[in-house]
mmCIF file of C-alpha atoms in Angstrom:
data_model
loop_
_atom_site.group_PDB
_atom_site.id
_atom_site.type_symbol
_atom_site.label_atom_id
_atom_site.label_comp_id
_atom_site.label_asym_id
_atom_site.label_seq_id
_atom_site.Cartn_x
_atom_site.Cartn_y
_atom_site.Cartn_z
ATOM 1 C CA MET T 1 -5.792 9.515 -3.251
ATOM 2 C CA ILE T 2 -3.899 11.068 -0.377
ATOM 3 C CA PHE T 3 -0.633 9.366 0.602
ATOM 4 C CA LEU T 4 1.666 11.177 3.044
ATOM 5 C CA GLU T 5 4.839 10.000 4.755
ATOM 6 C CA THR T 6 6.719 11.112 7.849
ATOM 7 C CA ASP T 7 9.904 9.627 9.291
ATOM 8 C CA ARG T 8 7.957 6.841 11.023
ATOM 9 C CA LEU T 9 4.430 6.911 9.592
ATOM 10 C CA ILE T 10 2.317 6.505 6.508
ATOM 11 C CA LEU T 11 -0.887 8.559 6.398
ATOM 12 C CA ARG T 12 -3.233 7.600 3.593
ATOM 13 C CA ASP T 13 -6.814 7.495 2.440
ATOM 14 C CA TYR T 14 -8.804 4.473 3.525
ATOM 15 C CA THR T 15 -9.405 1.693 1.015
ATOM 16 C CA GLU T 16 -11.933 -1.158 0.999
ATOM 17 C CA HIS T 17 -9.207 -3.396 2.485
ATOM 18 C CA ASP T 18 -9.129 -1.287 5.670
ATOM 19 C CA PHE T 19 -12.646 -2.157 6.866
ATOM 20 C CA GLU T 20 -11.575 -4.591 9.588
ATOM 21 C CA GLY T 21 -8.973 -2.204 11.000
ATOM 22 C CA TYR T 22 -11.386 0.733 10.787
ATOM 23 C CA CYS T 23 -13.983 -1.231 12.785
ATOM 24 C CA LYS T 24 -11.487 -2.372 15.386
ATOM 25 C CA LEU T 25 -10.189 1.167 15.897
ATOM 26 C CA LYS T 26 -13.554 2.926 16.107
ATOM 27 C CA MET T 27 -15.038 0.213 18.340
ATOM 28 C CA ASP T 28 -12.135 0.261 20.809
ATOM 29 C CA ALA T 29 -13.520 1.762 24.023
ATOM 30 C CA LYS T 30 -10.166 3.029 25.339
ATOM 31 C CA THR T 31 -9.207 4.650 22.019
ATOM 32 C CA MET T 32 -12.611 6.297 21.664
ATOM 33 C CA TYR T 33 -13.064 7.302 25.326
ATOM 34 C CA TYR T 34 -12.967 11.025 24.517
ATOM 35 C CA LEU T 35 -14.838 10.605 21.221
ATOM 36 C CA GLN T 36 -17.844 8.590 22.323
ATOM 37 C CA ASP T 37 -20.105 10.513 19.928
ATOM 38 C CA ILE T 38 -18.355 8.907 16.935
ATOM 39 C CA GLN T 39 -17.542 5.533 18.513
ATOM 40 C CA LEU T 40 -19.040 2.606 16.620
ATOM 41 C CA HIS T 41 -20.959 -0.174 18.365
ATOM 42 C CA SER T 42 -21.923 -2.726 15.699
ATOM 43 C CA LEU T 43 -20.685 -4.128 12.405
ATOM 44 C CA GLU T 44 -23.760 -2.740 10.650
ATOM 45 C CA GLU T 45 -23.064 0.748 12.007
ATOM 46 C CA ALA T 46 -19.387 0.358 11.068
ATOM 47 C CA ARG T 47 -20.169 -0.769 7.505
ATOM 48 C CA SER T 48 -22.469 2.211 6.968
ATOM 49 C CA ASP T 49 -19.916 4.647 8.411
ATOM 50 C CA PHE T 50 -17.049 3.128 6.407
ATOM 51 C CA ASN T 51 -19.025 3.180 3.144
ATOM 52 C CA HIS T 52 -19.784 6.851 3.771
ATOM 53 C CA VAL T 53 -16.041 7.514 4.168
ATOM 54 C CA LEU T 54 -15.154 5.623 0.967
ATOM 55 C CA ASN T 55 -17.871 7.391 -1.036
ATOM 56 C CA ASP T 56 -16.780 10.791 0.259
ATOM 57 C CA ILE T 57 -13.164 10.145 -0.805
ATOM 58 C CA LYS T 58 -14.391 9.814 -4.409
ATOM 59 C CA SER T 59 -16.624 12.885 -4.254
ATOM 60 C CA PRO T 60 -15.585 16.124 -6.013
ATOM 61 C CA GLU T 61 -17.114 17.904 -2.991
ATOM 62 C CA ARG T 62 -15.067 15.891 -0.508
ATOM 63 C CA LYS T 63 -15.821 16.780 3.100
ATOM 64 C CA PHE T 64 -13.897 14.205 5.175
ATOM 65 C CA TYR T 65 -10.108 14.058 5.079
ATOM 66 C CA PHE T 66 -9.479 11.464 7.782
ATOM 67 C CA LEU T 67 -6.485 9.280 7.063
ATOM 68 C CA HIS T 68 -5.431 5.803 8.102
ATOM 69 C CA MET T 69 -2.278 6.148 10.228
ATOM 70 C CA GLU T 70 0.194 3.252 10.224
ATOM 71 C CA LEU T 71 3.791 2.545 11.157
ATOM 72 C CA LYS T 72 6.038 2.773 8.126
ATOM 73 C CA ASP T 73 8.176 -0.255 9.013
ATOM 74 C CA THR T 74 5.496 -2.786 10.093
ATOM 75 C CA HIS T 75 2.301 -1.251 8.608
ATOM 76 C CA GLU T 76 0.610 -1.725 11.994
ATOM 77 C CA GLN T 77 -2.379 0.578 12.410
ATOM 78 C CA VAL T 78 -1.694 3.401 14.876
ATOM 79 C CA GLY T 79 -4.957 5.331 14.547
ATOM 80 C CA SER T 80 -6.659 7.932 12.405
ATOM 81 C CA ILE T 81 -6.095 11.649 11.910
ATOM 82 C CA GLY T 82 -7.602 14.292 9.702
ATOM 83 C CA TYR T 83 -10.280 16.915 9.351
ATOM 84 C CA THR T 84 -13.796 17.665 8.249
ATOM 85 C CA VAL T 85 -14.560 20.623 5.987
ATOM 86 C CA VAL T 86 -17.220 22.709 7.753
ATOM 87 C CA ALA T 87 -17.316 25.607 5.259
ATOM 88 C CA ASN T 88 -15.738 26.949 2.087
ATOM 89 C CA THR T 89 -14.853 30.641 1.966
ATOM 90 C CA PRO T 90 -13.118 32.890 -0.565
ATOM 91 C CA LEU T 91 -10.004 32.589 1.648
ATOM 92 C CA GLY T 92 -10.111 28.793 1.772
ATOM 93 C CA LYS T 93 -11.658 25.908 3.664
ATOM 94 C CA LEU T 94 -12.603 26.065 7.327
ATOM 95 C CA VAL T 95 -11.997 22.651 8.890
ATOM 96 C CA HIS T 96 -12.297 20.849 12.201
ATOM 97 C CA LEU T 97 -9.379 18.536 12.965
ATOM 98 C CA GLY T 98 -9.430 15.369 15.038
ATOM 99 C CA TYR T 99 -7.350 12.306 15.838
ATOM 100 C CA PHE T 100 -7.538 9.091 17.787
ATOM 101 C CA THR T 101 -4.844 6.495 18.359
ATOM 102 C CA TYR T 102 -4.593 3.172 20.099
ATOM 103 C CA SER T 103 -3.472 3.626 23.703
ATOM 104 C CA LYS T 104 -0.402 1.436 23.194
ATOM 105 C CA PHE T 105 0.978 4.201 20.936
ATOM 106 C CA TRP T 106 0.286 7.100 23.332
ATOM 107 C CA GLY T 107 3.330 9.056 24.472
ATOM 108 C CA ASN T 108 5.535 8.122 21.507
ATOM 109 C CA GLY T 109 5.044 11.321 19.504
ATOM 110 C CA TYR T 110 3.233 9.584 16.630
ATOM 111 C CA THR T 111 0.165 11.810 16.747
ATOM 112 C CA SER T 112 2.274 14.982 16.914
ATOM 113 C CA GLU T 113 4.323 13.758 13.961
ATOM 114 C CA ALA T 114 1.172 12.910 12.013
ATOM 115 C CA MET T 115 -0.471 16.235 12.828
ATOM 116 C CA LYS T 116 2.554 18.166 11.567
ATOM 117 C CA LYS T 117 2.217 16.405 8.201
ATOM 118 C CA VAL T 118 -1.576 16.859 8.065
ATOM 119 C CA LEU T 119 -1.196 20.585 8.764
ATOM 120 C CA GLU T 120 1.362 20.834 5.958
ATOM 121 C CA TYR T 121 -0.979 19.022 3.558
ATOM 122 C CA ALA T 122 -3.997 21.099 4.604
ATOM 123 C CA PHE T 123 -2.351 24.498 4.279
ATOM 124 C CA ALA T 124 0.080 23.855 1.417
ATOM 125 C CA GLU T 125 -1.964 21.542 -0.816
ATOM 126 C CA ASN T 126 -5.652 21.528 0.149
ATOM 127 C CA ASP T 127 -6.613 25.216 0.292
ATOM 128 C CA VAL T 128 -7.345 25.193 4.024
ATOM 129 C CA TYR T 129 -7.481 28.618 5.663
ATOM 130 C CA ARG T 130 -8.489 27.844 9.281
ATOM 131 C CA ILE T 131 -8.189 24.724 11.411
ATOM 132 C CA THR T 132 -10.013 24.323 14.701
ATOM 133 C CA THR T 133 -9.835 21.458 17.154
ATOM 134 C CA GLY T 134 -10.231 20.855 20.853
ATOM 135 C CA CYS T 135 -10.296 18.384 23.696
ATOM 136 C CA LEU T 136 -11.527 17.971 27.232
ATOM 137 C CA ALA T 137 -9.190 19.761 29.638
ATOM 138 C CA GLU T 138 -8.370 16.501 31.417
ATOM 139 C CA ASN T 139 -6.996 15.032 28.160
ATOM 140 C CA LYS T 140 -3.519 16.500 28.648
ATOM 141 C CA GLY T 141 -1.898 14.299 25.979
ATOM 142 C CA SER T 142 -4.253 15.576 23.304
ATOM 143 C CA GLU T 143 -3.737 19.179 24.350
ATOM 144 C CA ARG T 144 0.033 18.662 24.221
ATOM 145 C CA VAL T 145 -0.229 17.443 20.594
ATOM 146 C CA MET T 146 -1.978 20.710 19.700
ATOM 147 C CA GLN T 147 0.590 22.825 21.532
ATOM 148 C CA LYS T 148 3.576 20.999 20.006
ATOM 149 C CA ASN T 149 2.202 21.800 16.552
ATOM 150 C CA GLY T 150 1.809 25.523 17.228
ATOM 151 C CA LEU T 151 -1.969 25.635 17.602
ATOM 152 C CA ILE T 152 -3.268 28.576 19.599
ATOM 153 C CA LYS T 153 -5.674 28.228 22.504
ATOM 154 C CA GLU T 154 -8.821 30.254 21.836
ATOM 155 C CA ALA T 155 -11.216 29.206 24.565
ATOM 156 C CA GLU T 156 -11.793 27.282 27.756
ATOM 157 C CA HIS T 157 -15.437 26.321 28.195
ATOM 158 C CA ILE T 158 -16.122 25.478 31.846
ATOM 159 C CA ASP T 159 -18.600 22.635 32.464
ATOM 160 C CA TYR T 160 -19.269 22.560 28.724
ATOM 161 C CA GLU T 161 -19.825 18.910 27.941
ATOM 162 C CA TRP T 162 -21.488 15.948 29.627
ATOM 163 C CA HIS T 163 -18.950 13.112 29.552
ATOM 164 C CA ASP T 164 -18.659 9.913 31.529
ATOM 165 C CA GLY T 165 -21.304 10.871 34.076
ATOM 166 C CA ARG T 166 -20.359 14.477 34.779
ATOM 167 C CA MET T 167 -19.847 17.931 33.267
ATOM 168 C CA LYS T 168 -16.348 18.579 31.941
ATOM 169 C CA THR T 169 -14.375 21.565 30.671
ATOM 170 C CA ARG T 170 -13.513 21.770 26.965
ATOM 171 C CA LEU T 171 -10.535 23.564 25.419
ATOM 172 C CA GLU T 172 -10.613 24.961 21.869
ATOM 173 C CA TYR T 173 -7.547 25.555 19.688
ATOM 174 C CA ARG T 174 -7.006 27.033 16.225
ATOM 175 C CA LEU T 175 -4.407 27.635 13.554
ATOM 176 C CA LEU T 176 -4.712 29.949 10.561
ATOM 177 C CA LYS T 177 -2.741 29.426 7.372
ATOM 178 C CA THR T 178 -0.891 32.710 7.983
ATOM 179 C CA GLU T 179 0.072 31.544 11.499
ATOM 180 C CA TRP T 180 1.267 28.188 10.151
ATOM 181 C CA GLU T 181 3.400 29.943 7.531
ATOM 182 C CA LEU T 182 5.195 31.866 10.313
ATOM 183 C CA HIS T 183 6.043 28.653 12.183
#
């Protein structure tokens, strides 16, 4: 089981006791505005998704490393952060990172703090070689989290994604283990 701590946060694997919080987070329209493709819309859908997460945690071929993010002092849920393994190579895992937090926590540096710890875990303990992530260009807060953690902008895809009734530009970022080690 993964259990990581920062100055203000606990990042840990989900447990059966987290179902209600998991549902609330992934059903929250404001939190999931930029991640509508993984937003949940019913308890049945949430139960299936959550069971998949719990089963994957136990798997020797684990693919999903998304962690429950909570405040250390109150244990209030802040959001979720982590990555999905998209390939295994002789140099290490290739992963796609993501995060989503309740809007009331935006602008407090929690996601940046959490990402720093997740990057450390990924590169130092989990044999990750390359991390990719991205956001819509209008999501300046998300892009700032990537920049604050030393990720490198690789691409800007103009009118790349249909979102909220119109085409939007997507930004792609990356970080290699060797780049992280230099940071």
